[in-house]
mmCIF file of C-alpha atoms and ligand atoms in Angstrom:
data_model
loop_
_atom_site.group_PDB
_atom_site.id
_atom_site.type_symbol
_atom_site.label_atom_id
_atom_site.label_comp_id
_atom_site.label_asym_id
_atom_site.label_seq_id
_atom_site.Cartn_x
_atom_site.Cartn_y
_atom_site.Cartn_z
ATOM 1 C CA UNK A 1 2.040 18.548 18.390
ATOM 2 C CA UNK A 2 1.886 18.030 14.685
ATOM 3 C CA UNK A 3 3.273 15.058 12.900
ATOM 4 C CA UNK A 4 5.843 17.236 11.166
ATOM 5 C CA UNK A 5 7.131 18.734 14.304
ATOM 6 C CA UNK A 6 7.078 15.481 16.131
ATOM 7 C CA UNK A 7 8.988 13.630 13.454
ATOM 8 C CA UNK A 8 11.555 16.415 13.141
ATOM 9 C CA UNK A 9 12.140 16.119 16.840
ATOM 10 C CA UNK A 10 12.720 12.421 16.460
ATOM 11 C CA UNK A 11 14.225 11.157 19.613
ATOM 12 C CA UNK A 12 13.099 7.663 19.023
ATOM 13 C CA UNK A 13 13.798 5.869 22.246
ATOM 14 C CA UNK A 14 12.366 8.558 24.485
ATOM 15 C CA UNK A 15 9.241 8.729 22.357
ATOM 16 C CA UNK A 16 8.725 5.045 22.638
ATOM 17 C CA UNK A 17 8.884 5.465 26.425
ATOM 18 C CA UNK A 18 6.625 8.457 26.348
ATOM 19 C CA UNK A 19 4.138 6.594 24.267
ATOM 20 C CA UNK A 20 3.930 3.593 26.523
ATOM 21 C CA UNK A 21 0.511 3.284 28.098
ATOM 22 C CA UNK A 22 -0.751 6.421 26.357
ATOM 23 C CA UNK A 23 -3.877 5.735 24.351
ATOM 24 C CA UNK A 24 -2.727 8.328 21.859
ATOM 25 C CA UNK A 25 -4.902 8.889 18.791
ATOM 26 C CA UNK A 26 -7.199 6.005 19.393
ATOM 27 C CA UNK A 27 -10.211 7.939 18.153
ATOM 28 C CA UNK A 28 -11.946 7.010 14.907
ATOM 29 C CA UNK A 29 -9.981 7.741 11.781
ATOM 30 C CA UNK A 30 -11.809 9.503 8.950
ATOM 31 C CA UNK A 31 -12.083 6.427 6.658
ATOM 32 C CA UNK A 32 -13.501 4.415 9.500
ATOM 33 C CA UNK A 33 -16.796 6.185 9.521
ATOM 34 C CA UNK A 34 -19.910 4.827 7.818
ATOM 35 C CA UNK A 35 -20.847 6.020 4.342
ATOM 36 C CA UNK A 36 -17.385 7.179 3.460
ATOM 37 C CA UNK A 37 -16.883 6.352 -0.235
ATOM 38 C CA UNK A 38 -13.124 5.596 0.034
ATOM 39 C CA UNK A 39 -12.090 2.089 -0.817
ATOM 40 C CA UNK A 40 -8.971 1.210 1.232
ATOM 41 C CA UNK A 41 -6.708 -1.275 -0.511
ATOM 42 C CA UNK A 42 -3.920 -2.916 1.507
ATOM 43 C CA UNK A 43 -1.113 -4.248 -0.659
ATOM 44 C CA UNK A 44 0.539 -7.195 1.156
ATOM 45 C CA UNK A 45 2.859 -10.064 0.614
ATOM 46 C CA UNK A 46 4.230 -12.935 2.615
ATOM 47 C CA UNK A 47 7.856 -12.167 1.837
ATOM 48 C CA UNK A 48 9.867 -9.108 0.820
ATOM 49 C CA UNK A 49 10.972 -7.981 -2.581
ATOM 50 C CA UNK A 50 8.114 -9.382 -4.618
ATOM 51 C CA UNK A 51 7.077 -5.923 -5.852
ATOM 52 C CA UNK A 52 4.458 -4.608 -3.386
ATOM 53 C CA UNK A 53 5.645 -1.038 -3.599
ATOM 54 C CA UNK A 54 5.932 -1.148 -7.373
ATOM 55 C CA UNK A 55 2.455 -2.586 -7.638
ATOM 56 C CA UNK A 56 1.060 -0.026 -5.143
ATOM 57 C CA UNK A 57 2.637 2.892 -7.015
ATOM 58 C CA UNK A 58 1.597 1.780 -10.492
ATOM 59 C CA UNK A 59 -1.867 0.647 -9.452
ATOM 60 C CA UNK A 60 -2.427 4.063 -7.777
ATOM 61 C CA UNK A 61 -1.276 5.893 -10.969
ATOM 62 C CA UNK A 62 -3.508 3.660 -13.127
ATOM 63 C CA UNK A 63 -6.558 4.205 -10.899
ATOM 64 C CA UNK A 64 -5.841 7.948 -11.045
ATOM 65 C CA UNK A 65 -5.662 7.821 -14.855
ATOM 66 C CA UNK A 66 -9.162 6.324 -14.787
ATOM 67 C CA UNK A 67 -10.351 9.574 -13.212
ATOM 68 C CA UNK A 68 -10.233 8.570 -9.571
ATOM 69 C CA UNK A 69 -9.021 10.665 -6.656
ATOM 70 C CA UNK A 70 -6.238 8.478 -5.262
ATOM 71 C CA UNK A 71 -3.999 8.605 -2.156
ATOM 72 C CA UNK A 72 -1.169 6.325 -0.991
ATOM 73 C CA UNK A 73 0.081 5.725 2.530
ATOM 74 C CA UNK A 74 3.548 4.226 2.669
ATOM 75 C CA UNK A 75 3.132 2.061 5.714
ATOM 76 C CA UNK A 76 6.571 0.594 5.421
ATOM 77 C CA UNK A 77 8.090 3.024 7.898
ATOM 78 C CA UNK A 78 11.394 1.181 7.887
ATOM 79 C CA UNK A 79 11.770 0.496 4.216
ATOM 80 C CA UNK A 80 9.828 3.421 2.735
ATOM 81 C CA UNK A 81 9.986 3.661 -1.066
ATOM 82 C CA UNK A 82 6.880 5.390 -2.302
ATOM 83 C CA UNK A 83 8.223 8.939 -2.545
ATOM 84 C CA UNK A 84 11.016 7.831 -4.816
ATOM 85 C CA UNK A 85 8.780 5.607 -6.910
ATOM 86 C CA UNK A 86 6.115 8.277 -7.387
ATOM 87 C CA UNK A 87 8.786 10.932 -7.961
ATOM 88 C CA UNK A 88 7.729 13.167 -5.078
ATOM 89 C CA UNK A 89 10.525 15.383 -3.904
ATOM 90 C CA UNK A 90 8.857 18.114 -1.912
ATOM 91 C CA UNK A 91 7.759 17.447 1.725
ATOM 92 C CA UNK A 92 4.171 17.826 2.890
ATOM 93 C CA UNK A 93 3.076 21.358 3.827
ATOM 94 C CA UNK A 94 1.560 22.279 7.164
ATOM 95 C CA UNK A 95 -1.730 24.092 7.285
ATOM 96 C CA UNK A 96 -3.527 24.654 10.607
ATOM 97 C CA UNK A 97 -1.556 21.930 12.310
ATOM 98 C CA UNK A 98 -2.472 19.433 9.593
ATOM 99 C CA UNK A 99 -0.241 18.015 6.908
ATOM 100 C CA UNK A 100 -1.165 18.460 3.314
ATOM 101 C CA UNK A 101 0.322 15.580 1.357
ATOM 102 C CA UNK A 102 2.335 16.300 -1.731
ATOM 103 C CA UNK A 103 1.374 14.607 -4.984
ATOM 104 C CA UNK A 104 2.777 13.382 -8.300
ATOM 105 C CA UNK A 105 1.057 11.690 -11.240
ATOM 106 C CA UNK A 106 -2.287 12.587 -9.707
ATOM 107 C CA UNK A 107 -1.536 10.609 -6.580
ATOM 108 C CA UNK A 108 -1.268 12.166 -3.063
ATOM 109 C CA UNK A 109 1.054 10.440 -0.620
ATOM 110 C CA UNK A 110 2.484 10.409 2.816
ATOM 111 C CA UNK A 111 5.552 8.408 3.827
ATOM 112 C CA UNK A 112 8.152 8.241 6.548
ATOM 113 C CA UNK A 113 10.488 9.112 3.702
ATOM 114 C CA UNK A 114 9.408 12.757 4.134
ATOM 115 C CA UNK A 115 10.613 12.774 7.704
ATOM 116 C CA UNK A 116 13.669 10.574 7.785
ATOM 117 C CA UNK A 117 16.865 10.415 5.726
ATOM 118 C CA UNK A 118 17.007 7.505 3.288
ATOM 119 C CA UNK A 119 20.356 6.401 4.676
ATOM 120 C CA UNK A 120 19.319 6.550 8.340
ATOM 121 C CA UNK A 121 17.555 3.562 9.892
ATOM 122 C CA UNK A 122 14.157 4.019 11.459
ATOM 123 C CA UNK A 123 14.220 1.968 14.598
ATOM 124 C CA UNK A 124 10.612 2.183 15.780
ATOM 125 C CA UNK A 125 8.613 -0.697 16.954
ATOM 126 C CA UNK A 126 5.307 -1.438 18.629
ATOM 127 C CA UNK A 127 3.685 1.608 20.208
ATOM 128 C CA UNK A 128 5.639 4.215 18.303
ATOM 129 C CA UNK A 129 4.876 2.518 15.008
ATOM 130 C CA UNK A 130 1.210 2.333 15.880
ATOM 131 C CA UNK A 131 1.227 5.997 16.739
ATOM 132 C CA UNK A 132 2.972 6.996 13.488
ATOM 133 C CA UNK A 133 0.440 5.034 11.415
ATOM 134 C CA UNK A 134 -2.433 6.595 13.277
ATOM 135 C CA UNK A 135 -1.011 10.030 12.570
ATOM 136 C CA UNK A 136 -0.679 9.217 8.888
ATOM 137 C CA UNK A 137 -4.424 8.757 8.939
ATOM 138 C CA UNK A 138 -5.595 11.454 11.339
ATOM 139 C CA UNK A 139 -3.139 14.352 11.079
ATOM 140 C CA UNK A 140 -3.133 14.465 7.207
ATOM 141 C CA UNK A 141 -5.692 16.239 5.090
ATOM 142 C CA UNK A 142 -6.922 13.346 2.964
ATOM 143 C CA UNK A 143 -10.525 14.526 2.288
ATOM 144 C CA UNK A 144 -12.308 11.589 0.880
ATOM 145 C CA UNK A 145 -10.378 9.950 -1.969
ATOM 146 C CA UNK A 146 -11.994 7.229 -4.089
ATOM 147 C CA UNK A 147 -9.095 4.959 -3.301
ATOM 148 C CA UNK A 148 -6.590 4.904 -0.463
ATOM 149 C CA UNK A 149 -3.836 2.385 -1.196
ATOM 150 C CA UNK A 150 -1.606 1.263 1.685
ATOM 151 C CA UNK A 151 1.786 -0.199 0.906
ATOM 152 C CA UNK A 152 2.558 -2.563 3.777
ATOM 153 C CA UNK A 153 5.952 -3.767 4.878
ATOM 154 C CA UNK A 154 6.776 -7.395 3.987
ATOM 155 C CA UNK A 155 5.472 -10.082 6.272
ATOM 156 C CA UNK A 156 2.732 -10.146 8.737
ATOM 157 C CA UNK A 157 3.772 -7.996 11.634
ATOM 158 C CA UNK A 158 2.547 -5.092 13.739
ATOM 159 C CA UNK A 159 1.803 -2.731 10.859
ATOM 160 C CA UNK A 160 -0.973 -4.864 9.386
ATOM 161 C CA UNK A 161 -2.481 -5.357 12.795
ATOM 162 C CA UNK A 162 -2.463 -1.621 13.553
ATOM 163 C CA UNK A 163 -3.976 -0.823 10.170
ATOM 164 C CA UNK A 164 -6.636 -3.438 10.547
ATOM 165 C CA UNK A 165 -7.591 -1.810 13.860
ATOM 166 C CA UNK A 166 -7.815 1.646 12.333
ATOM 167 C CA UNK A 167 -9.480 0.578 9.053
ATOM 168 C CA UNK A 168 -11.460 -2.603 9.554
ATOM 169 C CA UNK A 169 -13.251 -2.220 6.196
ATOM 170 C CA UNK A 170 -10.005 -2.451 4.192
ATOM 171 C CA UNK A 171 -9.637 -4.864 1.285
ATOM 172 C CA UNK A 172 -6.391 -6.746 0.802
ATOM 173 C CA UNK A 173 -4.544 -7.524 -2.390
ATOM 174 C CA UNK A 174 -1.773 -10.108 -2.067
ATOM 175 C CA UNK A 175 1.273 -9.811 -4.316
ATOM 176 C CA UNK A 176 3.198 -12.926 -5.120
ATOM 177 C CA UNK A 177 5.723 -14.307 -7.593
ATOM 178 C CA UNK A 178 4.917 -17.226 -9.994
ATOM 179 C CA UNK A 179 6.933 -19.722 -7.983
ATOM 180 C CA UNK A 180 4.492 -22.315 -6.745
ATOM 181 C CA UNK A 181 6.896 -22.926 -3.812
ATOM 182 C CA UNK A 182 6.409 -19.308 -2.718
ATOM 183 C CA UNK A 183 2.693 -19.921 -2.228
ATOM 184 C CA UNK A 184 2.990 -21.122 1.387
ATOM 185 C CA UNK A 185 4.746 -17.869 2.306
ATOM 186 C CA UNK A 186 2.269 -15.747 0.369
ATOM 187 C CA UNK A 187 -0.556 -17.481 2.125
ATOM 188 C CA UNK A 188 0.684 -16.185 5.438
ATOM 189 C CA UNK A 189 -0.460 -12.678 4.411
ATOM 190 C CA UNK A 190 -3.951 -14.028 3.719
ATOM 191 C CA UNK A 191 -3.950 -16.008 6.962
ATOM 192 C CA UNK A 192 -3.070 -12.831 8.836
ATOM 193 C CA UNK A 193 -5.833 -10.911 7.061
ATOM 194 C CA UNK A 194 -8.277 -13.554 8.252
ATOM 195 C CA UNK A 195 -7.041 -13.212 11.871
ATOM 196 C CA UNK A 196 -7.608 -9.518 11.845
ATOM 197 C CA UNK A 197 -10.906 -9.837 9.952
ATOM 198 C CA UNK A 198 -9.808 -8.162 6.651
ATOM 199 C CA UNK A 199 -11.095 -9.558 3.383
ATOM 200 C CA UNK A 200 -8.590 -10.681 0.756
ATOM 201 C CA UNK A 201 -10.048 -9.541 -2.591
ATOM 202 C CA UNK A 202 -7.480 -10.773 -5.039
ATOM 203 C CA UNK A 203 -3.954 -11.916 -5.966
ATOM 204 C CA UNK A 204 -1.533 -10.068 -8.224
ATOM 205 C CA UNK A 205 1.258 -12.088 -9.735
ATOM 206 C CA UNK A 206 4.469 -10.110 -10.377
ATOM 207 C CA UNK A 207 7.592 -11.003 -12.250
ATOM 208 C CA UNK A 208 5.538 -13.454 -14.299
ATOM 209 C CA UNK A 209 7.775 -13.666 -17.346
ATOM 210 C CA UNK A 210 10.451 -11.796 -19.295
ATOM 211 C CA UNK A 211 10.216 -11.234 -22.998
ATOM 212 C CA UNK A 212 13.664 -11.312 -24.638
ATOM 213 C CA UNK A 213 14.652 -9.318 -27.703
ATOM 214 C CA UNK A 214 13.826 -12.367 -29.901
ATOM 215 C CA UNK A 215 10.241 -12.198 -28.650
ATOM 216 C CA UNK A 216 10.532 -15.398 -26.671
ATOM 217 C CA UNK A 217 8.922 -15.444 -23.227
ATOM 218 C CA UNK A 218 11.068 -16.828 -20.370
ATOM 219 C CA UNK A 219 9.356 -17.737 -17.079
ATOM 220 C CA UNK A 220 12.386 -17.018 -14.959
ATOM 221 C CA UNK A 221 10.564 -17.556 -11.628
ATOM 222 C CA UNK A 222 8.483 -20.512 -12.704
ATOM 223 C CA UNK A 223 4.754 -20.407 -13.515
ATOM 224 C CA UNK A 224 1.336 -20.893 -11.954
ATOM 225 C CA UNK A 225 2.019 -19.529 -8.463
ATOM 226 C CA UNK A 226 -0.426 -16.643 -8.672
ATOM 227 C CA UNK A 227 -3.258 -18.721 -10.052
ATOM 228 C CA UNK A 228 -2.638 -21.501 -7.510
ATOM 229 C CA UNK A 229 -2.680 -19.017 -4.628
ATOM 230 C CA UNK A 230 -5.855 -17.297 -5.895
ATOM 231 C CA UNK A 231 -7.572 -20.642 -6.223
ATOM 232 C CA UNK A 232 -6.564 -21.613 -2.763
ATOM 233 C CA UNK A 233 -7.885 -18.359 -1.331
ATOM 234 C CA UNK A 234 -10.998 -18.500 -3.477
ATOM 235 C CA UNK A 235 -10.318 -15.034 -4.968
ATOM 236 C CA UNK A 236 -9.547 -13.923 -8.546
ATOM 237 C CA UNK A 237 -6.084 -13.589 -9.999
ATOM 238 C CA UNK A 238 -6.349 -9.890 -10.780
ATOM 239 C CA UNK A 239 -3.404 -9.705 -13.101
ATOM 240 C CA UNK A 240 0.039 -10.928 -14.130
ATOM 241 C CA UNK A 241 2.849 -8.393 -14.434
ATOM 242 C CA UNK A 242 5.953 -9.266 -16.513
ATOM 243 C CA UNK A 243 9.502 -8.397 -15.628
ATOM 244 C CA UNK A 244 10.250 -5.237 -17.533
ATOM 245 C CA UNK A 245 13.422 -3.210 -17.107
ATOM 246 C CA UNK A 246 11.511 0.073 -17.587
ATOM 247 C CA UNK A 247 9.396 -0.783 -14.538
ATOM 248 C CA UNK A 248 12.518 -0.932 -12.331
ATOM 249 C CA UNK A 249 13.992 2.206 -13.937
ATOM 250 C CA UNK A 250 10.690 4.053 -13.512
ATOM 251 C CA UNK A 251 10.570 3.026 -9.843
ATOM 252 C CA UNK A 252 14.096 4.288 -9.315
ATOM 253 C CA UNK A 253 13.550 7.647 -10.965
ATOM 254 C CA UNK A 254 9.961 8.475 -10.228
ATOM 255 C CA UNK A 255 8.420 7.732 -13.624
ATOM 256 C CA UNK A 256 5.898 5.021 -12.956
ATOM 257 C CA UNK A 257 5.319 2.924 -16.058
ATOM 258 C CA UNK A 258 1.528 3.057 -15.543
ATOM 259 C CA UNK A 259 1.584 6.759 -16.479
ATOM 260 C CA UNK A 260 2.188 5.777 -20.117
ATOM 261 C CA UNK A 261 -0.805 3.868 -21.467
ATOM 262 C CA UNK A 262 0.730 3.392 -24.886
ATOM 263 C CA UNK A 263 3.169 0.748 -23.577
ATOM 264 C CA UNK A 264 2.401 -2.928 -22.984
ATOM 265 C CA UNK A 265 3.186 -2.643 -19.294
ATOM 266 C CA UNK A 266 1.100 0.584 -19.018
ATOM 267 C CA UNK A 267 -1.866 -1.320 -20.531
ATOM 268 C CA UNK A 268 -1.386 -4.182 -18.077
ATOM 269 C CA UNK A 269 -1.653 -1.879 -15.069
ATOM 270 C CA UNK A 270 -4.606 -0.100 -16.693
ATOM 271 C CA UNK A 271 -6.399 -3.484 -16.916
ATOM 272 C CA UNK A 272 -5.523 -4.333 -13.336
ATOM 273 C CA UNK A 273 -6.969 -1.004 -12.263
ATOM 274 C CA UNK A 274 -10.151 -1.680 -14.245
ATOM 275 C CA UNK A 275 -10.522 -5.134 -12.610
ATOM 276 C CA UNK A 276 -10.061 -3.667 -9.158
ATOM 277 C CA UNK A 277 -12.433 -0.748 -9.758
ATOM 278 C CA UNK A 278 -15.126 -2.602 -11.690
ATOM 279 C CA UNK A 279 -14.982 -6.396 -11.201
ATOM 280 C CA UNK A 280 -14.001 -6.164 -7.548
ATOM 281 C CA UNK A 281 -16.357 -3.338 -6.710
ATOM 282 C CA UNK A 282 -17.815 -4.249 -3.304
ATOM 283 C CA UNK A 283 -21.416 -5.395 -3.765
ATOM 284 C CA UNK A 284 -22.512 -3.564 -0.729
ATOM 285 C CA UNK A 285 -20.825 -1.105 1.533
ATOM 286 C CA UNK A 286 -20.559 -2.338 5.077
ATOM 287 C CA UNK A 287 -22.266 0.106 7.373
ATOM 288 C CA UNK A 288 -20.647 0.110 10.710
ATOM 289 C CA UNK A 289 -23.625 1.192 12.641
ATOM 290 C CA UNK A 290 -25.667 -1.642 11.202
ATOM 291 C CA UNK A 291 -23.037 -4.316 11.949
ATOM 292 C CA UNK A 292 -24.306 -7.008 14.227
ATOM 293 C CA UNK A 293 -21.573 -8.720 16.172
HETATM 294 N N1 ATP B 1 7.806 -6.476 -12.773
HETATM 295 C C1 ATP B 1 8.968 -5.982 -12.538
HETATM 296 N N2 ATP B 1 9.913 -5.797 -13.472
HETATM 297 C C2 ATP B 1 11.129 -5.309 -13.213
HETATM 298 N N3 ATP B 1 11.500 -4.896 -11.971
HETATM 299 C C3 ATP B 1 10.626 -5.084 -10.932
HETATM 300 C C4 ATP B 1 9.325 -5.616 -11.147
HETATM 301 N N4 ATP B 1 8.635 -5.656 -9.926
HETATM 302 C C5 ATP B 1 9.509 -5.128 -9.047
HETATM 303 N N5 ATP B 1 10.711 -4.803 -9.628
HETATM 304 C C6 ATP B 1 11.890 -4.267 -8.964
HETATM 305 O O1 ATP B 1 12.219 -5.143 -7.953
HETATM 306 C C7 ATP B 1 12.662 -4.452 -6.763
HETATM 307 C C8 ATP B 1 11.759 -4.865 -5.615
HETATM 308 O O2 ATP B 1 10.409 -4.316 -5.881
HETATM 309 P P1 ATP B 1 9.566 -3.566 -4.787
HETATM 310 O O3 ATP B 1 10.414 -2.575 -3.990
HETATM 311 O O4 ATP B 1 8.373 -3.038 -5.424
HETATM 312 O O5 ATP B 1 9.218 -4.855 -3.840
HETATM 313 P P2 ATP B 1 8.617 -4.835 -2.393
HETATM 314 O O6 ATP B 1 7.822 -6.088 -2.307
HETATM 315 O O7 ATP B 1 7.877 -3.553 -2.094
HETATM 316 O O8 ATP B 1 9.914 -4.952 -1.474
HETATM 317 P P3 ATP B 1 10.011 -4.801 0.101
HETATM 318 O O9 ATP B 1 9.505 -6.075 0.634
HETATM 319 O O10 ATP B 1 11.434 -4.592 0.328
HETATM 320 O O11 ATP B 1 9.165 -3.628 0.446
HETATM 321 C C9 ATP B 1 12.623 -2.987 -7.090
HETATM 322 O O12 ATP B 1 13.912 -2.606 -7.517
HETATM 323 C C10 ATP B 1 11.636 -2.963 -8.306
HETATM 324 O O13 ATP B 1 11.915 -1.844 -9.198
HETATM 325 MG MG1 MG B 2 8.138 -2.211 -0.470
#
C-alpha cells in the first residue's frame, strides 16, 4: 500500500496495533548505501521554538540557490511546519506507487502536513512513527539530492533514534538561542547524537539580536550561548541569525527570506550555506562496506 493511500486511510490506533511486531520497511534506505553523494543534515535542538524549522527551510533554500539539488523531510510529524514555510500548497503526486514530492523555491519536500489537517492532532507514537519516517525515505522518489535536510521535532525522542537507524551517516546541526542558560538543554541534543553515533558538525545560534529602527542592536535573549555551546562540543559556530520580523512573516506565508540575497538576512543564510557546503565538507565519505566495527 502506498504512503498516500495509507495516510488517507488513517485509522491511527488500529495501525499502531497492526504495526506491532511487524518489521515493516526495515530494508536499507536509498541514502544509506555506500557512495551516495547525498549529505544528510539533521537539524536538532534541545528545546522547542528555537527556530529549527525556520533554519531548515532557509538553509535549504540557500543551499539550493548555490546550485545544489536539495530536499527536506519534515520529521516533525506532530508539529509539521515545512509546507507552510516553504510555501508548498499542492500535495505529492503518485507515480507507480511512489510519491513524487512537490517543491518550492527549488526545494523538494515531504511532510505529514500533506496527509493530515493542520488543525487535527497526529497521535502516533513508537512503531507507527518509525514506519511513517521509513516511508518518507523509501516510498518517495528522492533520486540523489546533494543535500537532504531533516527537520526534527524538539527534544531527543523517538524520531531522532529512528532516523539515526535509517541514516547512520547523517550530520547534525544544533540550533540554540544566545542564552547561556539554554546551553544545558541544547547539549542534550548533542548528547543524544553521541548515543546514536551521529556526528554533530556545528551550532547555529538563532534570535541572536534585534536591530531597532535607530540602528541599535539589542541582545534580547542574552549573548554568547551559541559560541559557548560550540566550544563545549568542539565544533564551529556556523552562524548567528538575528531576530527579523520578515523572517517570521516569510515563514508564515511561504516566502523564505533566504530566497532574496539582496537583504541582510538573505546574505546571512547564504553565508551559513557556504560554511556548511564548503568549510564543513566531510573530509572523507564513510564507506559502509569498509567500516570496521
Ligand atoms: N530569527 C528569527 N526572527 C524572527 N522570527 C523567528 C526567528 N526564528 C524563528 N522565528 C519565529 O519563531 C517561531 C518559532 O520558530 P520555528 O517554528 O522555526 O521553531 P522550531 O524550533 O522549529 O519550533 P518547534 O520546536 O515548535 O518545532 C516561528 O513563528 C518563526 O517564524
Ligand atoms: Mg519546528
